Coordinates of C-alpha atoms and ligand atoms in Angstrom, one line a residue:
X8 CA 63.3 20.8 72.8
X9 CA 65.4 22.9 70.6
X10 CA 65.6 22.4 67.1
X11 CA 68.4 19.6 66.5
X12 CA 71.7 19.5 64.9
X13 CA 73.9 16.6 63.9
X14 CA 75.9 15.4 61.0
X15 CA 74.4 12.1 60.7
X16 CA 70.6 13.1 60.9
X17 CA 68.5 13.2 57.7
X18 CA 67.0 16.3 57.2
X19 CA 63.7 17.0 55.5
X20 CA 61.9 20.5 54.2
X21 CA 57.8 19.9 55.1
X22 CA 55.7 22.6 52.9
X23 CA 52.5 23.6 53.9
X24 CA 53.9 22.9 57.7
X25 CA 51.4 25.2 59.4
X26 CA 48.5 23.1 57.7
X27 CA 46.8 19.9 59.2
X28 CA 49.0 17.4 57.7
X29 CA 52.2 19.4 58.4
X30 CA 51.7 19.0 61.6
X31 CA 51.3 15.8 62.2
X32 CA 54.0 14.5 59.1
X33 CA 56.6 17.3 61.4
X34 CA 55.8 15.2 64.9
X35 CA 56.7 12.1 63.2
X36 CA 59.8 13.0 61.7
X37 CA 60.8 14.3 64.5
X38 CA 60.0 11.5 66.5
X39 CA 62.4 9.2 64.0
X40 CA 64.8 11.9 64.7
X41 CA 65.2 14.1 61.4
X42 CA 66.1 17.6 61.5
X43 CA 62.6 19.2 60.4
X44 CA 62.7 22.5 58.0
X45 CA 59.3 23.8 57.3
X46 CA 58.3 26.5 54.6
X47 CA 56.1 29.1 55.6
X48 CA 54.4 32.3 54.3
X49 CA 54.4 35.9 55.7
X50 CA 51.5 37.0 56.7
X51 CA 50.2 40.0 58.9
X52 CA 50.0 38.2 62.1
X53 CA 52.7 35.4 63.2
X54 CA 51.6 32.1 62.4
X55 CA 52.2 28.5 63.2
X56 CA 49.3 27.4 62.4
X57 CA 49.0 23.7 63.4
X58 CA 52.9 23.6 64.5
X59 CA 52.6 26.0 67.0
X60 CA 53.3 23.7 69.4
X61 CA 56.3 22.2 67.3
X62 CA 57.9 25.7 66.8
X63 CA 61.2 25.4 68.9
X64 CA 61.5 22.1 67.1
X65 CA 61.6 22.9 63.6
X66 CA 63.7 25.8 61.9
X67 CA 61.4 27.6 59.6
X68 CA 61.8 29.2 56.1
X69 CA 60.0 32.2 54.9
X70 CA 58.7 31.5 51.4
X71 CA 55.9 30.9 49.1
X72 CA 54.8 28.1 46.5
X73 CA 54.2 31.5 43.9
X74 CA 57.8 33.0 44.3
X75 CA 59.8 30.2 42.8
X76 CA 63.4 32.5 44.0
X77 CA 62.4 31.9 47.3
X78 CA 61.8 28.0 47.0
X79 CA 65.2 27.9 45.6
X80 CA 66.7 29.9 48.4
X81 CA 65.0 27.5 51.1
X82 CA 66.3 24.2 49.5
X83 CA 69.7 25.6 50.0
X84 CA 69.4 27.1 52.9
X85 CA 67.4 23.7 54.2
X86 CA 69.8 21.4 52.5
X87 CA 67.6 18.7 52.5
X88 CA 67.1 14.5 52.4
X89 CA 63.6 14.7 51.8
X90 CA 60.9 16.8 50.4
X91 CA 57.1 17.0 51.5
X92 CA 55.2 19.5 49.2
X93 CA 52.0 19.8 51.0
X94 CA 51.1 23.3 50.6
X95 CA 48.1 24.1 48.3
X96 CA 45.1 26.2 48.6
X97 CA 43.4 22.8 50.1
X98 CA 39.6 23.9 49.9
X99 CA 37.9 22.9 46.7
X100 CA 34.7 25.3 47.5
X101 CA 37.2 28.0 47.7
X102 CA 38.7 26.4 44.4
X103 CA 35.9 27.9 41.7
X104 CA 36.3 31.8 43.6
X105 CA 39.6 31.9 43.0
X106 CA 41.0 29.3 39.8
X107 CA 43.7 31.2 39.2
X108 CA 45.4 31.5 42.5
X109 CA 44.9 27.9 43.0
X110 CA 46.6 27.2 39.6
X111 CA 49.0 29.1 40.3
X112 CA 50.0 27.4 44.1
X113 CA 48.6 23.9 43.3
X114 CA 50.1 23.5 39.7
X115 CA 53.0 25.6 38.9
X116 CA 54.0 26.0 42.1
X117 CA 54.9 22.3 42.0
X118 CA 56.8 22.8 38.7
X119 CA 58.3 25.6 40.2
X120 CA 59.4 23.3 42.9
X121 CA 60.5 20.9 41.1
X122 CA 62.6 23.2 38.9
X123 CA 64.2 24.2 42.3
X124 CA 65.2 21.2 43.5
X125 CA 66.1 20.0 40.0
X126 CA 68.9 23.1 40.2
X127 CA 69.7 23.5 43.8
X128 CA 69.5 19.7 44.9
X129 CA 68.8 17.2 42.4
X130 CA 69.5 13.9 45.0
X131 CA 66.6 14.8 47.5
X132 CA 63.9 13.0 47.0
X133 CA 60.3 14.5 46.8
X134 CA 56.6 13.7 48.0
X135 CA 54.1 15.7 45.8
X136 CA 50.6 16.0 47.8
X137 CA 48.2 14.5 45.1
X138 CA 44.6 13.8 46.1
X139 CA 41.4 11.4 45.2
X140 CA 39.6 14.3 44.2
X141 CA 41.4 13.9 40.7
X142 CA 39.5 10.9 40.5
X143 CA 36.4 13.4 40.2
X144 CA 33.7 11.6 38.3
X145 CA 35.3 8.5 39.0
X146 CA 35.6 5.8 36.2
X147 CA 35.4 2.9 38.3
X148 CA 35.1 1.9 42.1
X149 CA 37.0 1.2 43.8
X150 CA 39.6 3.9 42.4
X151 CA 43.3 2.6 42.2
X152 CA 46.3 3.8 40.8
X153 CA 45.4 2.6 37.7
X154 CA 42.1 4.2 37.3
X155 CA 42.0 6.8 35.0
X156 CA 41.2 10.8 36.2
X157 CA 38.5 13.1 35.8
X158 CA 39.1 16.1 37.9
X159 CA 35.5 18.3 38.3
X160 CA 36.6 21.2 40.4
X161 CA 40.1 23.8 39.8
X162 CA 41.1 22.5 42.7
X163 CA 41.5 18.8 40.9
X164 CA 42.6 20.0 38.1
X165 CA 45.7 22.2 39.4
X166 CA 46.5 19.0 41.4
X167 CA 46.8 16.6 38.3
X168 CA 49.0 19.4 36.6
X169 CA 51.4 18.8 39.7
X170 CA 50.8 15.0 39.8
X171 CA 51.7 14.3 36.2
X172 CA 54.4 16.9 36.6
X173 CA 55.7 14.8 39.4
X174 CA 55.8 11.8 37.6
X175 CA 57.6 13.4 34.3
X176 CA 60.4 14.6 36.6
X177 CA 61.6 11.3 37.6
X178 CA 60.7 10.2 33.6
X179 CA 62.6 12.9 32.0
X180 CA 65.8 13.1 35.3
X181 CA 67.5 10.8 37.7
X182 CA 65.2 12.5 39.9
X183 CA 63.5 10.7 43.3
X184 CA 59.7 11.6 43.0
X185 CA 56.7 10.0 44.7
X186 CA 53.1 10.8 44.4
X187 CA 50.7 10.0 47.4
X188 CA 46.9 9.6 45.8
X189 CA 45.6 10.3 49.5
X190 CA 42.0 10.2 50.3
X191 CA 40.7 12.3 52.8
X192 CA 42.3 12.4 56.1
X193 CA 40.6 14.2 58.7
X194 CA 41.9 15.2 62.1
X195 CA 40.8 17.5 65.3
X196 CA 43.6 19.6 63.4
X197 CA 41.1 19.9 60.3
X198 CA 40.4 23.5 59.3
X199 CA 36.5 24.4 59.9
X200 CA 35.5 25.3 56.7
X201 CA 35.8 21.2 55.7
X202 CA 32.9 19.4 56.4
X203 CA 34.0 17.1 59.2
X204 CA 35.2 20.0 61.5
X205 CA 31.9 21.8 60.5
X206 CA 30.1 19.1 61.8
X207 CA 31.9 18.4 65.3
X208 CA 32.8 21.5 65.9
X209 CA 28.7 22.7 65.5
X210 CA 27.6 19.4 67.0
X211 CA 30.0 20.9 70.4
X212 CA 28.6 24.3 69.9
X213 CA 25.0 22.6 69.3
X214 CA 25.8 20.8 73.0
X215 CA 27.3 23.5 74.6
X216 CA 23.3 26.0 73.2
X217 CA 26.0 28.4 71.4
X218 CA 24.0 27.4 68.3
X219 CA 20.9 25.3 67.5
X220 CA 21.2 24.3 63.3
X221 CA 23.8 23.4 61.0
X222 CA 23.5 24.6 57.8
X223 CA 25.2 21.9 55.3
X224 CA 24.9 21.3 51.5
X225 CA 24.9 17.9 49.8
X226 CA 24.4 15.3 52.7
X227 CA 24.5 12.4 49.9
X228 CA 28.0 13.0 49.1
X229 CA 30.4 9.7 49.5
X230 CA 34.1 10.1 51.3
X231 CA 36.5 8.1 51.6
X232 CA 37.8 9.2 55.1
X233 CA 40.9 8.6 57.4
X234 CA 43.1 9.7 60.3
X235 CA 45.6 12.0 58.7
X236 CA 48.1 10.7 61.4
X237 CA 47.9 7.6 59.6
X238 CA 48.6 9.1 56.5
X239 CA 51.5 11.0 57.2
X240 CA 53.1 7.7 57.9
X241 CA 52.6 6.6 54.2
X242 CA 53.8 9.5 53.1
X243 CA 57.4 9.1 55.1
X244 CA 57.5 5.3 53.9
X245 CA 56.8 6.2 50.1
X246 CA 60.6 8.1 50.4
X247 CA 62.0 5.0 52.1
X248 CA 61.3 2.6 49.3
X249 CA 64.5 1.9 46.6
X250 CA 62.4 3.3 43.8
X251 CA 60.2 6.1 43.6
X252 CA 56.4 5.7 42.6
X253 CA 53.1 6.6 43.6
X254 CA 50.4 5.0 45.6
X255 CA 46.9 5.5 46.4
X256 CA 46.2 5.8 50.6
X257 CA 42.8 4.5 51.7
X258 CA 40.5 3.2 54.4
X259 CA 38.5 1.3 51.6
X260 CA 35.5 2.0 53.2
X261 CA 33.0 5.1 52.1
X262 CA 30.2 7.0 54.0
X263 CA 28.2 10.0 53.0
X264 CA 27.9 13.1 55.0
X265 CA 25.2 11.8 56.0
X266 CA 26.6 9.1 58.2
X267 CA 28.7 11.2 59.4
X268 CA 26.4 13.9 60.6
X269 CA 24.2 11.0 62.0
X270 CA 27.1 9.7 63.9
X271 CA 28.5 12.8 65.6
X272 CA 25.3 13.8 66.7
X273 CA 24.6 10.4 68.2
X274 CA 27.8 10.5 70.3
X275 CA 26.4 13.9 72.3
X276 CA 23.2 11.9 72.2
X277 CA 20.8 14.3 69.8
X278 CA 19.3 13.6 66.6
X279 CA 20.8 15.2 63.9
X280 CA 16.7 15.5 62.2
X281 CA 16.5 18.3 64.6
X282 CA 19.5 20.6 63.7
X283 CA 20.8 20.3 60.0
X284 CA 19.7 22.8 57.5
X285 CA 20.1 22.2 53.9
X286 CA 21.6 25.6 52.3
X287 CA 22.6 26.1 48.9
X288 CA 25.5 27.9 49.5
X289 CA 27.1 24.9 50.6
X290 CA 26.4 22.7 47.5
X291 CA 29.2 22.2 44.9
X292 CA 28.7 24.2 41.0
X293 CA 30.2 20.3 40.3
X294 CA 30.1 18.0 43.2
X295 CA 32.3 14.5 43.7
X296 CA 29.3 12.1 44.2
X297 CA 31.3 9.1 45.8
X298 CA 35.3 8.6 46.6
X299 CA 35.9 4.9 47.2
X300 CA 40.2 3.9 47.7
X301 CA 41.9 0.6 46.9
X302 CA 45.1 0.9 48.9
X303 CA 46.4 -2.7 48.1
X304 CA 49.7 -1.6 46.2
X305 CA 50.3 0.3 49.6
X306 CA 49.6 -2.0 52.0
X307 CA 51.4 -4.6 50.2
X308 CA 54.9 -2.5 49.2
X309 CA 54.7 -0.4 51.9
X310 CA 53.9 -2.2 54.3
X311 CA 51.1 0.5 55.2
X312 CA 47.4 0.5 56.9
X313 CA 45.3 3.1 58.3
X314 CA 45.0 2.3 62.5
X315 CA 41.9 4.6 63.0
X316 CA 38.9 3.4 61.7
X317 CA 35.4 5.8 60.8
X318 CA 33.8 5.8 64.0
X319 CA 36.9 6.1 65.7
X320 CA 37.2 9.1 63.9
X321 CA 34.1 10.4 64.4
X322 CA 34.5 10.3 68.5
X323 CA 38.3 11.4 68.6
X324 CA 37.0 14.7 66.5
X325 CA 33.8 15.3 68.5
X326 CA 35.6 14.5 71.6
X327 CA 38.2 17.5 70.9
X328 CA 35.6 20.3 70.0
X329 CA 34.0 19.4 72.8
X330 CA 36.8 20.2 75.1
X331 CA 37.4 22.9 73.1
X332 CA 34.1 24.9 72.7
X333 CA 33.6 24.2 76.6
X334 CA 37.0 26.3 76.4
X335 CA 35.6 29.0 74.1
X336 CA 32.7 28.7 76.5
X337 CA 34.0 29.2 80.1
X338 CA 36.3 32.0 78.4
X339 CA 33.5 34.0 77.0
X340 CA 31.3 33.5 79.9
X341 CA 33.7 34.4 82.3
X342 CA 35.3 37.3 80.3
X343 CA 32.1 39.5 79.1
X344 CA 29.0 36.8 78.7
X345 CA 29.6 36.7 75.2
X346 CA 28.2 34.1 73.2
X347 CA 28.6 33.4 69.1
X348 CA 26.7 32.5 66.2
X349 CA 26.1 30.9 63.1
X350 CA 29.9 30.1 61.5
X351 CA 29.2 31.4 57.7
X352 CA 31.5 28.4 56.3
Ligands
NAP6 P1 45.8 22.6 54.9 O1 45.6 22.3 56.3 O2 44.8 23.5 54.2 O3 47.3 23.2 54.8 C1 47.7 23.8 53.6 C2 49.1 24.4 53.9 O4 49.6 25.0 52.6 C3 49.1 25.5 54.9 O5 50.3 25.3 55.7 C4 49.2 26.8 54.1 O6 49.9 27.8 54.8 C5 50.1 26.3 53.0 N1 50.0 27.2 51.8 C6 48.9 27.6 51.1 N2 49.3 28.4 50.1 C7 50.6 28.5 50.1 C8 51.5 29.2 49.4 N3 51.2 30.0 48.3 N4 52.9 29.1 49.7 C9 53.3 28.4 50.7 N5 52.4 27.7 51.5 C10 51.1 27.7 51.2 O7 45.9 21.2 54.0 P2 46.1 19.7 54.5 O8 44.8 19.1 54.8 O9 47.1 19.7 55.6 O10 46.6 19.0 53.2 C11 48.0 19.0 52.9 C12 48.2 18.7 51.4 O11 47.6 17.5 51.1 C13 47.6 19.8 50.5 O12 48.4 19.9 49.4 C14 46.2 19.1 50.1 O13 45.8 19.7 48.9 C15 46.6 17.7 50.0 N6 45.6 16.7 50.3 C16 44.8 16.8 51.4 C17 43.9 15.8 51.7 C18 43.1 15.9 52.9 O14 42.0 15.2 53.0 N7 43.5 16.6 54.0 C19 43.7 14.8 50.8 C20 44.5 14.7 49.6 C21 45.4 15.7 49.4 P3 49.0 29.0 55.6 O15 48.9 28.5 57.0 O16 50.0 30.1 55.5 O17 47.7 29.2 54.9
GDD7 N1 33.0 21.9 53.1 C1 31.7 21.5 53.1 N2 30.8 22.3 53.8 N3 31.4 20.4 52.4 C2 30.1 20.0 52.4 C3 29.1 20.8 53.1 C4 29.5 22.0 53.8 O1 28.7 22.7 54.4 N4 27.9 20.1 52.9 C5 28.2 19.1 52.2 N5 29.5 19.0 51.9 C6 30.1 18.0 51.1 C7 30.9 18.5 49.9 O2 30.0 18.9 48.8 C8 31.8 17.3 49.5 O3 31.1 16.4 48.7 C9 32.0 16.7 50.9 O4 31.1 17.3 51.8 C10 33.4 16.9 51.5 O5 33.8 18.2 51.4 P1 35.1 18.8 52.1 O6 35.2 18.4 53.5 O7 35.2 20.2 51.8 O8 36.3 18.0 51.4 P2 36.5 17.6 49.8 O9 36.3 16.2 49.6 O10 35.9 18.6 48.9 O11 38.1 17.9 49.7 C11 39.0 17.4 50.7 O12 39.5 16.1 50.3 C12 40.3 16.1 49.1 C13 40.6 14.6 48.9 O13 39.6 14.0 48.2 C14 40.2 18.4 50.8 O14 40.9 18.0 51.9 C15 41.0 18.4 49.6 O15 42.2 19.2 49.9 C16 41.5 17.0 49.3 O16 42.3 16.9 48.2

């Protein structure tokens, strides 16, 4: 498929399109038949990231979150209905090595953004990426829109800056600005450095003897965590509605890393007692002990609910690094017996 034209077809600009949620938000626009721009950086090799397979779909804009002169020239050249700002620097770990750089994509950018649209194309309406991990030492449980924040990494406080930034834009303007508060969303599209990936893609590397530990931090950490293809979905309907506000998007349930581990491991039929390594390096200078979502608003106004549930989950990601590693494997093998170690994220 090429990428579409036509007078009467809404048109939306996705940021952060090469990135997990990117992806999947892109396949469902396109699937309710928007035109789909999609911001995305230069860098030394060509990349598509996670919409490599979208890429004769979607007409993409070279720009940056940092370099607010080219956000301006992408809303006009992208002319668009809709607005998804999901870029960020998305890994809190990565957060406390480099604060400023995440400041400066995850909280001015969106000002910057907003200032753009504000001057180029003030009608659009926009869907800031905010996240539970505002909620930091959480208040109360479960956490709603109501509860109050307490960000504890850069990471969550660069993110309120663009959530309260969001929600003075359509205060101060007659501008159209949403706020998803999404929990985690995980996905065989997850980057490997979060712990999910880390887990079933090691569990398929465990199966497949390319490895035998996995080296994790705190295992007593609580997550809220969902199917980002769910979550896209909430993201689309929050533009749809007649006025703009923000909503928390949840499973409502929680489970530590633990569970998860345990459950990942089960489903290639090892114990996870014989492979996991505790390693400081993976433990948090602050860590978010439990993240615990009350969707309600959500599922009552939007008419939203997540489809996939935990285990679910679990299987669909273990399921792809399987087939995946087995890939890497045969590949290797059959190329120069090559076989890999330890992943240092
Ligand atoms: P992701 O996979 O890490 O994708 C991040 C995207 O941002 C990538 O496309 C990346 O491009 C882009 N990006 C980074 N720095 C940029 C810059 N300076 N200028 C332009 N683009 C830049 O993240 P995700 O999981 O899809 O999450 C999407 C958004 O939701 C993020 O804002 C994240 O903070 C937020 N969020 C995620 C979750 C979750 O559980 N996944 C929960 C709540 C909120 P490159 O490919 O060039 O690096
Ligand atoms: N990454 C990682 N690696 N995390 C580990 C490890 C490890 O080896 N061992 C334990 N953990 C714990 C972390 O300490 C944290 O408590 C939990 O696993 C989840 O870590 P991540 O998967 O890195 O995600 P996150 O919760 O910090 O952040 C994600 O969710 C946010 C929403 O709450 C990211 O997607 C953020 O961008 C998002 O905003």
């Amino acid at each position: 498929m090429k990428f579409r034209e036509g007078k009467d077809m809404k048109r939306a600009l996705i940021t952060g399109i090469t990135g997990q949620d990117g992806s999947y938000l892109a396949e469902h626009l396109l699937d309710l038949g928007y035109q789909v721009c999609g911001l995305r950086r230069r860098s030394s090799q060509l990349n598509y990231g996670c919409s490599e397979h979208l890429k004769d779909d979607i007409e993409f804009i070279y720009a940056d979150m940092t370099d607010m002169g080219s956000l301006i020239r992408a809303i006009d050249k992208a002319k668009p209905d809709e607005i998804y700002n999901l870029a960020a620097q998305s890994f809190v770990q990565t957060s406390w090595e480099q604060p400023i750089l995440t400041s400066q994509i995850d909280g001015i950018g969106v000002s910057k953004f907003l200032e753009a649209i504000r001057m180029v194309k003030p009608r659009s309406r926009f869907y800031q990426a905010s996240t539970s991990e505002m909620f930091g030492k959480v208040q109360e449980t479960p956490q709603t829109e109501k509860t109050p924040f307490y960000p504890r990494s850069p990471y969550g406080i660069a993110k309120l800056y663009g959530h309260w930034m969001t929600i003075n834009y359509r205060e101060s303007y007659p501008m159209f600005t949403c706020s998803g508060i999404l929990f985690n969303h995980e996905s065989p599209r997850r980057g490997l450095e979060f712990v999910t990936r880390k887990i079933t893609h090691t569990v398929a590397r465990i199966k497949y003897q390319q490895v035998n530990e996995l080296r994790l931090g705190n295992l007593d950490a609580k997550r809220d965590w969902g199917f980002a293809g769910d979550y896209v979905k909430a993201m689309h309907l929050m533009l749809q509605q007649e006025t703009p506000d923000d909503y928390v998007i949840a499973t409502g349930e929680t489970h530590t890393v633990r569970d998860f581990v345990e459950q990942a491991f089960k489903y290639v039929g090892l114990n996870y007692k014989d492979y996991v390594v505790s390693d400081q390096r993976f433990m948090r200078p602050a860590e978010v002990e439990i993240l615990l979502g009350d969707s309600s608003k959500a599922r009552k106004k939007l008419g939203w609910k997540p489809e996939i549930n935990f285990e679910q989950l679990v299987c669909m990601m273990v399921e792809e690094d399987l087939r995946v590693v087995y890939d890497e494997v045969a590949r290797f093998d059959h190329g120069n017996k090559r076989v890999y170690g330890q992943l240092s994220i």
